[in-house]
Structure formats: structure tokens, C-alpha cells
PDB file of C-alpha atoms in Angstrom:
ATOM      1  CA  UNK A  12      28.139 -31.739 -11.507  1.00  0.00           C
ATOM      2  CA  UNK A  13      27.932 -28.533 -14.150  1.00  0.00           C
ATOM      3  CA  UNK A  14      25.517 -28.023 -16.857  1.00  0.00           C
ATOM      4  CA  UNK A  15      28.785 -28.703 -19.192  1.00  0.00           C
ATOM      5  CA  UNK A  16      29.392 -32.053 -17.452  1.00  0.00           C
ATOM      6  CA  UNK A  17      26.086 -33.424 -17.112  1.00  0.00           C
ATOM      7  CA  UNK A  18      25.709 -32.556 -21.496  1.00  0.00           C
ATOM      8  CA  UNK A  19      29.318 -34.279 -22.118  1.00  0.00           C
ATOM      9  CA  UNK A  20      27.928 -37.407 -20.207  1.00  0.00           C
ATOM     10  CA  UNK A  21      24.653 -37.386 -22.400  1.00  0.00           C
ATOM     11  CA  UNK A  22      26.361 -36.341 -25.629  1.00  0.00           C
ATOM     12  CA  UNK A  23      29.151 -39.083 -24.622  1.00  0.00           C
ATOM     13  CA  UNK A  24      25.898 -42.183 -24.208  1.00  0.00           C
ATOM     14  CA  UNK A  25      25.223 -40.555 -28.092  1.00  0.00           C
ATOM     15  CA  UNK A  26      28.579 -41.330 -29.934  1.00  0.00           C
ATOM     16  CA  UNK A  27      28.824 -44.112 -28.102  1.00  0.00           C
ATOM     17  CA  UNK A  28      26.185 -46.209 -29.535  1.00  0.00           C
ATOM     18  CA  UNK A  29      26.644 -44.678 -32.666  1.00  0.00           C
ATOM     19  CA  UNK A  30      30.390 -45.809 -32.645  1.00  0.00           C
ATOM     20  CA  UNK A  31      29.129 -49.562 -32.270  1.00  0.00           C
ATOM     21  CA  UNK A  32      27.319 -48.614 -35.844  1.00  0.00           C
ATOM     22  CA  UNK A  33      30.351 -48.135 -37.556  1.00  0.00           C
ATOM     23  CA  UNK A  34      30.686 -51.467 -38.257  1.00  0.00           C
ATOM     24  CA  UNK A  35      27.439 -52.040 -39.632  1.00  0.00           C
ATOM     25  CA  UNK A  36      28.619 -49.048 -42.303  1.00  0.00           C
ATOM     26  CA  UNK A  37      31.502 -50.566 -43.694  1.00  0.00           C
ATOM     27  CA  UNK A  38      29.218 -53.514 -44.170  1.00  0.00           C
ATOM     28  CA  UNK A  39      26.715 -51.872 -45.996  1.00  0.00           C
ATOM     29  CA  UNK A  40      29.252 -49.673 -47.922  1.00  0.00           C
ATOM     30  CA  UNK A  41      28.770 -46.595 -46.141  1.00  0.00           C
ATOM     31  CA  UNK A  42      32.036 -45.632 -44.726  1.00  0.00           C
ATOM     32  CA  UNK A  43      33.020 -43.122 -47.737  1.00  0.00           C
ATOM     33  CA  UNK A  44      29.576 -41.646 -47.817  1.00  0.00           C
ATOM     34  CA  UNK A  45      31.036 -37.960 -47.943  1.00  0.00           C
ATOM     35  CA  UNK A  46      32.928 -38.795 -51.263  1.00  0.00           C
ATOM     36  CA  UNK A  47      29.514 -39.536 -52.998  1.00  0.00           C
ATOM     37  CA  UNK A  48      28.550 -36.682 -55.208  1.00  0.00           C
ATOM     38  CA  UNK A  49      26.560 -38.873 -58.098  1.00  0.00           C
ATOM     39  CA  UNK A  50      22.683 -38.126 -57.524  1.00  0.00           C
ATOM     40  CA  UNK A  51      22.092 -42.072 -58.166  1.00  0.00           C
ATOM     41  CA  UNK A  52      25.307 -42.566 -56.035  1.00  0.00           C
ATOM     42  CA  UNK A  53      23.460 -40.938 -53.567  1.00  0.00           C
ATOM     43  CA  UNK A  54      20.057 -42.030 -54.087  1.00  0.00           C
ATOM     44  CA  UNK A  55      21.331 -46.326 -53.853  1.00  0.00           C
ATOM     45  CA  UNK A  56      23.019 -44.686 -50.124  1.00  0.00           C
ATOM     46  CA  UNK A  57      19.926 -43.446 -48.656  1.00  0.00           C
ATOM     47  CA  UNK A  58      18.021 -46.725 -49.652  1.00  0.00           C
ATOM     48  CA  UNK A  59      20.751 -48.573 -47.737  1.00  0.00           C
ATOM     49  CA  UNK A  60      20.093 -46.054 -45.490  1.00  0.00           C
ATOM     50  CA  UNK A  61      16.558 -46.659 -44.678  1.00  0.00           C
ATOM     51  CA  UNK A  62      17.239 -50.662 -45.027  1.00  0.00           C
ATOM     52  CA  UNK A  63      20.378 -50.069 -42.337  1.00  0.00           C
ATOM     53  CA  UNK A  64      17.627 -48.154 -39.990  1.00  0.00           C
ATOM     54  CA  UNK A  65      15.035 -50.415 -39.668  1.00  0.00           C
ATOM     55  CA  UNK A  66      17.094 -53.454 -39.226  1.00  0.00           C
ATOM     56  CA  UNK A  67      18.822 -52.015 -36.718  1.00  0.00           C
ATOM     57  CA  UNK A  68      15.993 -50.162 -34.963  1.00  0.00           C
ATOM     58  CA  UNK A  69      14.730 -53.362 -33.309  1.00  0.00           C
ATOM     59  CA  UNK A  70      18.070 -53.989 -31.904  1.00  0.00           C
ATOM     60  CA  UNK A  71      18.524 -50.638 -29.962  1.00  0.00           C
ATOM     61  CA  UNK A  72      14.720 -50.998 -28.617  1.00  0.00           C
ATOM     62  CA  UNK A  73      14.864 -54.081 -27.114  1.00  0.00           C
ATOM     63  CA  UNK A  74      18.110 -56.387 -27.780  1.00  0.00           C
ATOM     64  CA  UNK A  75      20.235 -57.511 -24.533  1.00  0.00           C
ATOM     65  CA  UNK A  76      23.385 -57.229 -26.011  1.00  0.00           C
ATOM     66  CA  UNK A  77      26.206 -56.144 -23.647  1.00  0.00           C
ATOM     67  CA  UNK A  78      26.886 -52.643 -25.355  1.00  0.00           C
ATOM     68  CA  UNK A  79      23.471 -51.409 -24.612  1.00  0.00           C
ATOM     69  CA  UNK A  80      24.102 -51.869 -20.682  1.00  0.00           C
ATOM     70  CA  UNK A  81      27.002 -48.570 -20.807  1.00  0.00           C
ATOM     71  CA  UNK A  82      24.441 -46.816 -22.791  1.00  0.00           C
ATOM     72  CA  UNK A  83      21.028 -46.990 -21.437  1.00  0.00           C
ATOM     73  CA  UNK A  84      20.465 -45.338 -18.038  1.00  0.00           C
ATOM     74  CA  UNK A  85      19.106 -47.699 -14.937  1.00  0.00           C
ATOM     75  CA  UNK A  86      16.063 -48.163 -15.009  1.00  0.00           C
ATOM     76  CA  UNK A  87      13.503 -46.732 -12.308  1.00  0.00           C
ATOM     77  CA  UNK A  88      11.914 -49.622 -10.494  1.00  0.00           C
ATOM     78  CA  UNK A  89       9.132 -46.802  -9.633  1.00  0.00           C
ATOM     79  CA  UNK A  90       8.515 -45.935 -12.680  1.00  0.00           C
ATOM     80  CA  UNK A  91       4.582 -47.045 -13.156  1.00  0.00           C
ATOM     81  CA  UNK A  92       3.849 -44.435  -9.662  1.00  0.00           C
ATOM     82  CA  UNK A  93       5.988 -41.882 -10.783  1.00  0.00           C
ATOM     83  CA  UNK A  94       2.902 -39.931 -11.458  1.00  0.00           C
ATOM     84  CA  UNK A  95      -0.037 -41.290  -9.718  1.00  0.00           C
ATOM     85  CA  UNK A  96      -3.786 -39.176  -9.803  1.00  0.00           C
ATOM     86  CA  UNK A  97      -5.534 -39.726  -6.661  1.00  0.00           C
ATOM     87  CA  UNK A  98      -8.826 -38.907  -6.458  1.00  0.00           C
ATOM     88  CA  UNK A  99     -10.851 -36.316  -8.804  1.00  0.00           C
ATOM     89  CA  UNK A 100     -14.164 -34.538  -7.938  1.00  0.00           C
ATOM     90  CA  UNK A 101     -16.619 -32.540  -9.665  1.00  0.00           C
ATOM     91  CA  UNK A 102     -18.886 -30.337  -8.726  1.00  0.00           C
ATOM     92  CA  UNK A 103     -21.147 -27.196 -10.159  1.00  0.00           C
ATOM     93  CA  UNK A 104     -20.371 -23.503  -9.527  1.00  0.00           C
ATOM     94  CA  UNK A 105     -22.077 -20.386 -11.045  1.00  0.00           C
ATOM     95  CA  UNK A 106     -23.941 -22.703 -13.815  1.00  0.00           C
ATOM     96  CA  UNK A 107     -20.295 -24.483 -15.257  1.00  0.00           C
ATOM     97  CA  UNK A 108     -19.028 -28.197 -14.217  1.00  0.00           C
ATOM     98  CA  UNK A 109     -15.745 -27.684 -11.851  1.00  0.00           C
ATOM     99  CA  UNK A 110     -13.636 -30.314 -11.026  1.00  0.00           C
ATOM    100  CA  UNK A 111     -10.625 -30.564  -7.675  1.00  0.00           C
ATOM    101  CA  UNK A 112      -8.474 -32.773  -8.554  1.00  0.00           C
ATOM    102  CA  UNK A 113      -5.312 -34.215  -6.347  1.00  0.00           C
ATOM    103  CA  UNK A 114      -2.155 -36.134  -7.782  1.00  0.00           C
ATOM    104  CA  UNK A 115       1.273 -37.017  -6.507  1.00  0.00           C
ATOM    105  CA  UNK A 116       4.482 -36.766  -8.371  1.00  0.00           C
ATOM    106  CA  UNK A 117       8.052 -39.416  -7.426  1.00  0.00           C
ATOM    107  CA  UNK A 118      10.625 -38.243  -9.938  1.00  0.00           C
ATOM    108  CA  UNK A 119      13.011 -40.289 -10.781  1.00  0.00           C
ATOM    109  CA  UNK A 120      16.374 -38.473  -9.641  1.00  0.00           C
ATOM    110  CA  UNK A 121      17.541 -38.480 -13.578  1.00  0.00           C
ATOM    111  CA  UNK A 122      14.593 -35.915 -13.658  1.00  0.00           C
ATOM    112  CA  UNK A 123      15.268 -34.158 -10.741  1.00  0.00           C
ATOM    113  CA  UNK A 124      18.976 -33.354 -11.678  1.00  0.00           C
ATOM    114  CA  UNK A 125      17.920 -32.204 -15.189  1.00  0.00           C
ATOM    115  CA  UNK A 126      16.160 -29.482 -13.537  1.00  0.00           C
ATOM    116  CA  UNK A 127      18.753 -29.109 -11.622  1.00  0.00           C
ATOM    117  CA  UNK A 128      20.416 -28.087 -14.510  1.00  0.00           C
ATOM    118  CA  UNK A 129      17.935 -25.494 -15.157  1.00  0.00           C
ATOM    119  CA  UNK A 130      16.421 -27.736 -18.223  1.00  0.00           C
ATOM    120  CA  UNK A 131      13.047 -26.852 -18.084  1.00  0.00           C
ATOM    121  CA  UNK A 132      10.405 -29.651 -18.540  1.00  0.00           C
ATOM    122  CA  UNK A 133       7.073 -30.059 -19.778  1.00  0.00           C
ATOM    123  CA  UNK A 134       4.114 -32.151 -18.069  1.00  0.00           C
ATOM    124  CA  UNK A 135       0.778 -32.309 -20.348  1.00  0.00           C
ATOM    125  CA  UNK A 136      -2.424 -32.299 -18.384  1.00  0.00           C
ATOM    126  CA  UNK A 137      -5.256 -33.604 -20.363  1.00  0.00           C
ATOM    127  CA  UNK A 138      -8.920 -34.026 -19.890  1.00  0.00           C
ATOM    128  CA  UNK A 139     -11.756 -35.455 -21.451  1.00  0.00           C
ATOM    129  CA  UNK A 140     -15.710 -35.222 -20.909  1.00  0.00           C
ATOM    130  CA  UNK A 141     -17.454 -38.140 -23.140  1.00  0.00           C
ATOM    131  CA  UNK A 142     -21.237 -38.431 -23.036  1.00  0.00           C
ATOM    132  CA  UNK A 143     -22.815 -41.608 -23.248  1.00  0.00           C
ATOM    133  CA  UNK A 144     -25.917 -42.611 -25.369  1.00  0.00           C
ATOM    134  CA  UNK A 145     -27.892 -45.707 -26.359  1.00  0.00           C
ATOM    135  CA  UNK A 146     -29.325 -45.275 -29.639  1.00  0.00           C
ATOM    136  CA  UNK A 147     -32.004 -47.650 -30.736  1.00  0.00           C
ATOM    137  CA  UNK A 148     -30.155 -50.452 -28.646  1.00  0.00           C
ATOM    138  CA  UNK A 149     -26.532 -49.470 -29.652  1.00  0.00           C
ATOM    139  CA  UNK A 150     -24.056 -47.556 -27.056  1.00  0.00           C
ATOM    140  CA  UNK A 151     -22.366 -44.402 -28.680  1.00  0.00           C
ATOM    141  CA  UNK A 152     -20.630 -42.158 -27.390  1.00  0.00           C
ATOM    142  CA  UNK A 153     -19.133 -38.921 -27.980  1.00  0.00           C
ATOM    143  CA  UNK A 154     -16.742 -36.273 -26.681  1.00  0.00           C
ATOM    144  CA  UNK A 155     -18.467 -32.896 -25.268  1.00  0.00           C
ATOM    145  CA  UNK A 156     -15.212 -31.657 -24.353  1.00  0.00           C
ATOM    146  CA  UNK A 157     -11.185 -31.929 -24.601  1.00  0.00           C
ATOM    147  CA  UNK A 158      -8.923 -29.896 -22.554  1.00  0.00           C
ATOM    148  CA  UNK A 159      -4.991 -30.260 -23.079  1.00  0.00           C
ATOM    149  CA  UNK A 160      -2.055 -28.009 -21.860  1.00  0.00           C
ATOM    150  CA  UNK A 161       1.260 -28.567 -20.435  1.00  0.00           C
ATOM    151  CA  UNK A 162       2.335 -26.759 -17.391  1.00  0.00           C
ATOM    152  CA  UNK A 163       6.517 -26.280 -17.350  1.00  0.00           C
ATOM    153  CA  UNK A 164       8.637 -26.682 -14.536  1.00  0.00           C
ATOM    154  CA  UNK A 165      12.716 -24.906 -14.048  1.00  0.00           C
ATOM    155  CA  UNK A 166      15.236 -23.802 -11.866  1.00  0.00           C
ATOM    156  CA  UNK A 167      17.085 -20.784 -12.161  1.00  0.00           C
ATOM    157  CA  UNK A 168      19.434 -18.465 -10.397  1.00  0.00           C
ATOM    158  CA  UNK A 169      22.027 -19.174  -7.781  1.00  0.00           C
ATOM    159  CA  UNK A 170      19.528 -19.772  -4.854  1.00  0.00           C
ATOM    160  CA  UNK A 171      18.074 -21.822  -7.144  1.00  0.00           C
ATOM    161  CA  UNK A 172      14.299 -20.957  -7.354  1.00  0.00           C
ATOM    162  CA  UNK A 173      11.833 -23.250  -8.782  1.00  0.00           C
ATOM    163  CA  UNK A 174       9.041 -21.979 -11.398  1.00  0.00           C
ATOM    164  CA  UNK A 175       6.234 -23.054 -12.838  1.00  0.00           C
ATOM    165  CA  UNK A 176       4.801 -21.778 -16.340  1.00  0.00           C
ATOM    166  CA  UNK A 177       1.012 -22.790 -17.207  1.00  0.00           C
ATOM    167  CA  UNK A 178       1.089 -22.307 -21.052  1.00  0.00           C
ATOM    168  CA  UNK A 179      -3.012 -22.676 -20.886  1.00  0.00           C
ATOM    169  CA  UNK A 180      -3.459 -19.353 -19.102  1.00  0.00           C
ATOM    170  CA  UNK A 181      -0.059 -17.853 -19.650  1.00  0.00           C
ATOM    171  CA  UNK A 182       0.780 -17.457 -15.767  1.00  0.00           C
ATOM    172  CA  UNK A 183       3.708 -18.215 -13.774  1.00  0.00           C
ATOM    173  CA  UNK A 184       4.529 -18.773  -9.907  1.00  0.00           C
ATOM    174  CA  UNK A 185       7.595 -19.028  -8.319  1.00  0.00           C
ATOM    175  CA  UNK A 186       8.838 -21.355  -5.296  1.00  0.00           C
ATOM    176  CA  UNK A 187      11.451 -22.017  -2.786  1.00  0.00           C
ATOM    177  CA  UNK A 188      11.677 -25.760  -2.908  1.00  0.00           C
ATOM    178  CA  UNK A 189      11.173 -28.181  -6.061  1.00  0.00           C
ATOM    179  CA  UNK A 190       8.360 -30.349  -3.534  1.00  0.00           C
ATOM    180  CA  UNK A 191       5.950 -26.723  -2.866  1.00  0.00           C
ATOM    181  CA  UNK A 192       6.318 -26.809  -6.929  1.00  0.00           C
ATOM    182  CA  UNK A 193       5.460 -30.127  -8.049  1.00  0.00           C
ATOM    183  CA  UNK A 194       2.198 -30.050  -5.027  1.00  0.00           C
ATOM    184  CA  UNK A 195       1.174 -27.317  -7.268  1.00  0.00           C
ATOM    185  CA  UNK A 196       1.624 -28.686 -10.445  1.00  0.00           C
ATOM    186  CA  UNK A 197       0.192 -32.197  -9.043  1.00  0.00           C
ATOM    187  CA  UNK A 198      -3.076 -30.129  -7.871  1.00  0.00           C
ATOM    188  CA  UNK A 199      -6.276 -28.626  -9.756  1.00  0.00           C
ATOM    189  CA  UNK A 200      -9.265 -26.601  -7.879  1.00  0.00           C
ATOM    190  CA  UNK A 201     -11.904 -24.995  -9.473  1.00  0.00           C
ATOM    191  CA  UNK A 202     -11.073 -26.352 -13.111  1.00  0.00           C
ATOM    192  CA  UNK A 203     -13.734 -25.492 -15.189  1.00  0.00           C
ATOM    193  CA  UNK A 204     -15.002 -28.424 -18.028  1.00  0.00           C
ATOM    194  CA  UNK A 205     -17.887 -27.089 -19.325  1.00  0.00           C
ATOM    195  CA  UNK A 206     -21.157 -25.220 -19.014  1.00  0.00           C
ATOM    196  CA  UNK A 207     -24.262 -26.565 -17.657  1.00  0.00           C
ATOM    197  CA  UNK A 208     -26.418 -25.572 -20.378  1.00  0.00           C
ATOM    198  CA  UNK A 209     -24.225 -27.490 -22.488  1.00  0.00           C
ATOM    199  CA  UNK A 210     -25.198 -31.393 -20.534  1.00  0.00           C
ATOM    200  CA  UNK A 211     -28.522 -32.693 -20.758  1.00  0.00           C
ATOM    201  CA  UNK A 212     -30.557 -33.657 -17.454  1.00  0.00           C
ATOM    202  CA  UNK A 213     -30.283 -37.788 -16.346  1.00  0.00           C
ATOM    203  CA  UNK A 214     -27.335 -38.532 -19.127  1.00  0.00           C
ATOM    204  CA  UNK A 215     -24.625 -40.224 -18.211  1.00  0.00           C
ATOM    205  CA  UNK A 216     -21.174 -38.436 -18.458  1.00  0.00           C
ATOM    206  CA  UNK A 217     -17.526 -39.924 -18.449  1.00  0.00           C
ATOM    207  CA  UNK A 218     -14.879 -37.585 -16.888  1.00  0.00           C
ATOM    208  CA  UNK A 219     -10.915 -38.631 -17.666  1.00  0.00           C
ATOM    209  CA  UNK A 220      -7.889 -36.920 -17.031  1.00  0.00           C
ATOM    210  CA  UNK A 221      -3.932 -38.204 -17.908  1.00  0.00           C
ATOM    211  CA  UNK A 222      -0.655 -36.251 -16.631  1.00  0.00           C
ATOM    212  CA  UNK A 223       2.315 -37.489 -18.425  1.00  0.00           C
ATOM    213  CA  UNK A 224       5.538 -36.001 -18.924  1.00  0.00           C
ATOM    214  CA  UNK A 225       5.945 -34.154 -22.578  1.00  0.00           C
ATOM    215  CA  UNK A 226       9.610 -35.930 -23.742  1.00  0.00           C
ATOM    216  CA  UNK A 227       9.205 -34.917 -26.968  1.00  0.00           C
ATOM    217  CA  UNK A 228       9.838 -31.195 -25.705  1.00  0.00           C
ATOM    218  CA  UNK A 229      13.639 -32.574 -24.117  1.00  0.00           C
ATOM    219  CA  UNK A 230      16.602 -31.257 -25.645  1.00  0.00           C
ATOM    220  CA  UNK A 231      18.125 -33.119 -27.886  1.00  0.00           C
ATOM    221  CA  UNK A 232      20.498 -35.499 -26.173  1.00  0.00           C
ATOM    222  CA  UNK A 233      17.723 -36.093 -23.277  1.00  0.00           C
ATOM    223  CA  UNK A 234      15.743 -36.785 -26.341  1.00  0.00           C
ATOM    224  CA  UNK A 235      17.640 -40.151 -27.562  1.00  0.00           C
ATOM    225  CA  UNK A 236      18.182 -40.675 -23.725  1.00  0.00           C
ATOM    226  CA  UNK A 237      14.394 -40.715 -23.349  1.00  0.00           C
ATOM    227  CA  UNK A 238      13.916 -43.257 -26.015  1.00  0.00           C
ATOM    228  CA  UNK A 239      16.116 -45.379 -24.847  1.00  0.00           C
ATOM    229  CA  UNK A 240      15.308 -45.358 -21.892  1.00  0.00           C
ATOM    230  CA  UNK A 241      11.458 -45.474 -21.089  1.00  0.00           C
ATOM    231  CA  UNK A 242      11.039 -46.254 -17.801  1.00  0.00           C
ATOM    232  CA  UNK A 243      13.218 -42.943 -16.730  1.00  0.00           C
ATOM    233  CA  UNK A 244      11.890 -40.465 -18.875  1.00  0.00           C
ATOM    234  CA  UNK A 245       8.551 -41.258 -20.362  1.00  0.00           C
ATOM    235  CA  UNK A 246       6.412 -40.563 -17.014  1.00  0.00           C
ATOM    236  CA  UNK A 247       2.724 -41.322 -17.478  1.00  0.00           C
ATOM    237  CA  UNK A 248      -0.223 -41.502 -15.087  1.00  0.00           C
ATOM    238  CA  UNK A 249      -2.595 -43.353 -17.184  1.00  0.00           C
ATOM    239  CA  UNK A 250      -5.997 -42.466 -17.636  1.00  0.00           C
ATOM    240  CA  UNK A 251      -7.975 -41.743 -14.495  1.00  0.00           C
ATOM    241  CA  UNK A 252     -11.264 -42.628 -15.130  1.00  0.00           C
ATOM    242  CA  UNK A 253     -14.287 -41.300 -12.576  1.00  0.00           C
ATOM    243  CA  UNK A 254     -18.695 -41.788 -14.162  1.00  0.00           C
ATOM    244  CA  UNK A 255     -20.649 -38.500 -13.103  1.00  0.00           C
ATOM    245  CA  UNK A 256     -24.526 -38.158 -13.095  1.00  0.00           C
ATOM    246  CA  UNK A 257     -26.041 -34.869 -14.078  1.00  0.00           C
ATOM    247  CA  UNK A 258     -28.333 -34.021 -11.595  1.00  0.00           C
ATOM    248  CA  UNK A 259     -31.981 -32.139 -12.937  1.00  0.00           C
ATOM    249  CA  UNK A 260     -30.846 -28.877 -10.363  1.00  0.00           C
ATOM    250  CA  UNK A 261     -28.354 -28.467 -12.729  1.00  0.00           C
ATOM    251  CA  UNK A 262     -30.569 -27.300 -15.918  1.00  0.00           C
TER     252      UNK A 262
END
């Protein structure tokens, strides 16, 4: 399938469900909208408007109703492993926390053809230090630091050749197969997190990191596609959660 096929299929999913809406016009009196010119004309449309979209809105979320099944893609019974962070480990280097870490990425093949297609997509890689403290017998806590960045991967050319773009450190790599890509995008070594002057000896330190697929960054007819469809296109590890000690050798 061409790029111009695999749009018309998308773009066709679009007018599709909004030609099942057309009915719900003429029943709220919007089917001669574009012979309105009146300001309050106008102004009584857009409050039907907003009454129209959030009656509606439920409906195309969650409603079984036998139109939705030729417009929202299968879902992927895989979906809650599609991105799954294995183990991460920190360590000190040169005075600064470092962290490896090692994840593993199952596309759904929805995702894989889009790149296919030479649509670039976005994964966000965040991470989170929190310290904890107990303050005169209440538990607070606070963030020390907060890294986010999203790393893209594409195709391009006729040999198709698979790149990846980390926006963090401006730096791109190229590779011959989409799996030697996503092992690099799905591993970390040597992250920094912070400096060791920065933690305090014997507290207790909370390291969390969450890859997730950036939808909001899909072209537009993915876009729609993506929210109605969930379990295809809105890829999410979860939190990965891992309690560090700061040893005294460290200050």
C-alpha cells in the first residue's frame, strides 16, 4: 500500500463517522449552517454547537453501536506490553547519579506501517527523582529533578533506512532494520539525573521513569484514529518505579 492509499483509508474512517452526524444536524437545525450570516444567527448555532458536541462525545468514546465497528481500528490484544521497562539501575560516575536502563518495544503493526509510510513518530521518555522526608511526623516529599524529551523514529528513502532523532541532545543515528532502531530507542546507559552534591547523605530517594508514545504529535487523520482507538495508538509503559539509598561515599 502507498502513502496516498494508506491517507484515503484514514481520511475515508473520518467522513465516515462524520456522515452518521448528519442526521443529528438536521435535528438540531444545522443543515443550512453556511446560509447563516446574522451574528445572533450565528451565535444560537455555535451554542447548539457545543450542546450537539458533548452529547454526542460520549457516544463516539464508548457506545457499541454497529457504525462504530467500520470505523474504529481492531484493537491490539497486546496493547498493555507494547512498551514494557525492564529493569533500571543507578549508579555514580565522576561525582553525578547515572542510571542504565533496559526496555522492550511490541508495536502494534498499525504503528509499524505508519512508519512505513515514512510518518515519523514521537516516543516521550520521562524521568523523575523525588526525595523523601518526614517532617515532625508527616511524610513530604518533593521533586529534585524532572527530565522529559521525546526521541523520534522514521523511514526514508527507497532502501528504506530507519532513523532516530533525540530532540534532548539534538543527535541523530541511522539504521538498517526498524528492530536495531527501536533496541536503541528502548535503551539508556550512562543517563545522567543529577549531581551528587545536590542529594544529601542517608535520604531516601525515589527514581521513576515512563516511555509512552507522543499521539498528540500524529498527523491529523492518525490523530482522530488515535482517539478512537486507544489501545492501538496510545502506547504507554506506566511508571517504573525503583527506591535508591544514597550511600555517605557519595558526599
Amino acid at each position: 500500500m502507498n502513502n496516498f492509499a494508506f491517507f484515503a483509508t484514514v481520511k475515508t474512517h473520518y467522513w465516515q463517522t462524520l456522515a452518521k452526524l448528519e442526521p443529528l444536524l438536521d435535528l438540531f437545525g444545522l443543515g443550512a449552517f453556511k446560509f447563516y450570516s446574522s451574528k445572533n444567527q450565528l451565535d444560537r448555532i455555535l451554542r447548539k454547537l457545543r450542546i450537539l458536541f458533548f452529547c454526542i462525545l460520549p457516544g463516539l468514546v464508548i457506545s457499541p453501536m454497529t457504525y462504530a465497528e467500520s470505523v474504529i481500528p481492531e484493537a491490539n490484544p497486546n496493547a498493555h506490553n507494547s512498551i514494557t521497562i525492564l529493569q533500571v539501575q543507578d549508579y555514580q560516575k565522576n561525582k553525578q547519579l547515572l542510571i542504565d536502563s533496559e526496555s522492550v518495544f511490541n508495536l502494534p503493526p498499525k504503528v509499524i506501517e505508519a512508519i512505513h509510510h515514512e510518518i515519523a513518530l514521537s516516543f516521550k521518555i520521562q524521568i523523575e527523582l523525588t526525595e523523601k522526608t518526614n517532617l515532625l511526623g508527616f511524610n513530604y516529599q518533593r521533586t529534585r529533578n524532572l527530565i522529559s524529551y521525546n526521541t523520534d523514529i522514521y523511514a526514508y528513502g527507497v532502501n528504506r533506512t530507519y532513523a532516530l532523532y533525540n530532540n534532548r541532545n539534538q543527535k541523530a543515528e541511522s539504521f538498517r532494520t526498524i528492530d536495531e532502531a527501536l533496541t536503541t530507542l528502548a535503551t539508556l546507559q550512562a543517563f545522567p539525573i543529577a549531581s551528587l552534591s545536590e542529594l544529601h547523605p542517608e535520604q531516601m530517594y525515589t527514581l521513576r521513569m515512563r516511555i509512552s508514545l507522543d499521539f498528540w504529535k500524529l498527523p491529523a487523520p492518525l490523530l482522530l484514529e488515535a482517539l478512537l482507538a486507544p489501545s492501538v495508538w496510545q502506547l504507554d509503559s506506566q511508571w517504573y518505579e525503583t527506591t535508591l539509598q544514597t550511600p555517605l561515599s557519595w558526599q
